[in-house]
XYZ file of C-alpha atoms in Angstrom:
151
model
C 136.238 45.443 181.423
C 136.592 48.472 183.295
C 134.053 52.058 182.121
C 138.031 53.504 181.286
C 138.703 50.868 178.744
C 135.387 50.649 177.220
C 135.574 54.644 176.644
C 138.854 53.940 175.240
C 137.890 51.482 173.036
C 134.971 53.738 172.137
C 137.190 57.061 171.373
C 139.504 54.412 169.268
C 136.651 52.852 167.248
C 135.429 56.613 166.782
C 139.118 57.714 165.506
C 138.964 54.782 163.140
C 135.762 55.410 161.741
C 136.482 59.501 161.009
C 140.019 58.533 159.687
C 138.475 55.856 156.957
C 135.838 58.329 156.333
C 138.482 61.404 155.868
C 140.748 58.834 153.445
C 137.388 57.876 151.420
C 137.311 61.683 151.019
C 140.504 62.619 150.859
C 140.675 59.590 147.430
C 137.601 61.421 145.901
C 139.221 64.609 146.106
C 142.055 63.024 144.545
C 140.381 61.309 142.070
C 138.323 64.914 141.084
C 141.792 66.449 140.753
C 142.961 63.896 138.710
C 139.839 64.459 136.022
C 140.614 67.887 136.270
C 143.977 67.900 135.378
C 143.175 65.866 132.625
C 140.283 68.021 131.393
C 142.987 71.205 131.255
C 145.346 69.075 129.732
C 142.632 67.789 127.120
C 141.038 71.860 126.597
C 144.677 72.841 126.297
C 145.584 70.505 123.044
C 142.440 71.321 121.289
C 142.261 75.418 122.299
C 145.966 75.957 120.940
C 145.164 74.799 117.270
C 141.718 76.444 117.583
C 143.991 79.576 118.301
C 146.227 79.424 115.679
C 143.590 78.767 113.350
C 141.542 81.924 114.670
C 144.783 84.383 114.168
C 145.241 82.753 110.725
C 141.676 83.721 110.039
C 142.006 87.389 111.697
C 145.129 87.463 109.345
C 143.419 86.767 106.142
C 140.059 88.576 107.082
C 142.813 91.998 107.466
C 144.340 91.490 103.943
C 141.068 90.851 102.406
C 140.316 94.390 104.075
C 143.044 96.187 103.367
C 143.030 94.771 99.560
C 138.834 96.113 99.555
C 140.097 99.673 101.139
C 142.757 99.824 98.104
C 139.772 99.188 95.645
C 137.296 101.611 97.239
C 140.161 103.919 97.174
C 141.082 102.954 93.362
C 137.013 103.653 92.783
C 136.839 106.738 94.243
C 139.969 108.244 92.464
C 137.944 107.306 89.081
C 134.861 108.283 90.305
C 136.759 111.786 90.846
C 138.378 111.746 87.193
C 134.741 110.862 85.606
C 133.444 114.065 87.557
C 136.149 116.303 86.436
C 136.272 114.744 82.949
C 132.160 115.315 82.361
C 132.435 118.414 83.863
C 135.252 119.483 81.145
C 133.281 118.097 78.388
C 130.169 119.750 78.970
C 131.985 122.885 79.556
C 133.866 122.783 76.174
C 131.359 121.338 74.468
C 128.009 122.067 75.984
C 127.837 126.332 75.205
C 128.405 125.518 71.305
C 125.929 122.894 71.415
C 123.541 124.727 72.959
C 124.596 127.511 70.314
C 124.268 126.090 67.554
C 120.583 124.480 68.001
C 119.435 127.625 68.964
C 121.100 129.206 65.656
C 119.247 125.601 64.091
C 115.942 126.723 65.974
C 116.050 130.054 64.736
C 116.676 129.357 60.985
C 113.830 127.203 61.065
C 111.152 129.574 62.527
C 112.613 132.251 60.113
C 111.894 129.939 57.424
C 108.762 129.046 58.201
C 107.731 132.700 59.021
C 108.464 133.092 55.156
C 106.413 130.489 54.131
C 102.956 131.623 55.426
C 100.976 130.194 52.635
C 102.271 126.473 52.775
C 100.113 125.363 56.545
C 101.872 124.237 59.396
C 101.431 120.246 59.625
C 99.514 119.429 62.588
C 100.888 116.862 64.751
C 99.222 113.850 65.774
C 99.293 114.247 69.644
C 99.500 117.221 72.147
C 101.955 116.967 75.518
C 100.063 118.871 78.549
C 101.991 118.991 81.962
C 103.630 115.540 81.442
C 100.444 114.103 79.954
C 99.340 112.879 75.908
C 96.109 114.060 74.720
C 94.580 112.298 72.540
C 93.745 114.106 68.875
C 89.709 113.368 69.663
C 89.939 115.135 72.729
C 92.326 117.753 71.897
C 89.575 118.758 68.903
C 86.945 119.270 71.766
C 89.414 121.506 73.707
C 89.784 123.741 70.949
C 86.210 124.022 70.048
C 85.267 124.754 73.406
C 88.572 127.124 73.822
C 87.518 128.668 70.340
C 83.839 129.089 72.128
C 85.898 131.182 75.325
C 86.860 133.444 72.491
C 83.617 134.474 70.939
C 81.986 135.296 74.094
């Protein structure tokens, strides 16, 4: 064997080693491509129910909201009527009211004016800024107010 032929040989064993390694590759490749398309496939059956189900759901969620606006709306509207209606009321009937216990407040303190000699009953507890006093202690305030007055 000549140095030509064993070059040959050589580049041919080389040629035939990268080709077997380029088909192993070129097979992977093929094989990843293969999963892949049958991952898309696979996403693609289960995302187009998901989908449907999703715009079903947007669907419903929208009529729910639309049938909540038409009750907020319904509310306000009464809300509105109560105003106007308790504002008519105490219109009409608030002045007279307020009338006729003043006529009531009068009558009594013109009564009682006239009867000096029967004494006013005392009541049992005395309202100060939001407070009770007690009768003990509103005794002591008027003995020491009663005290002021001497001086």
């Amino acid at each position: 064997m000549s140095g030509g032929e064993v070059a040959g040989i050589l580049v041919a064993v080389f040629w035939a080693i990268l080709v077997s390694f380029l088909a192993v590759a070129l097979a992977r490749v093929a094989q990843t491509l293969k999963a892949t398309t049958k991952l898309v496939a696979d996403v693609t059956d289960q995302a187009v129910p998901l989908l449907a189900d999703a715009s079903a759901a947007v669907r419903s969620a929208q009529t729910q909201i639309d049938r909540v606006d038409a009750i907020a709306t319904d509310v306000q509207e009464v809300t509105s009527n109560a105003s106007a209606l308790s504002t008519t009321v105490a219109s009409t009937f608030g002045g007279p009211l307020v009338k006729v216990a003043a006529f009531g407040y009068g009558v009594r303190r013109a009564l009682g004016a006239r009867r000096e000699d029967v004494p006013a009953k005392e009541s049992r507890r005395t309202v100060i800024v939001g407070r009770t006093v007690p009768a003990s202690r509103r005794e002591k305030r008027k003995d020491r107010e009663n005290r002021g007055k001497r001086d």
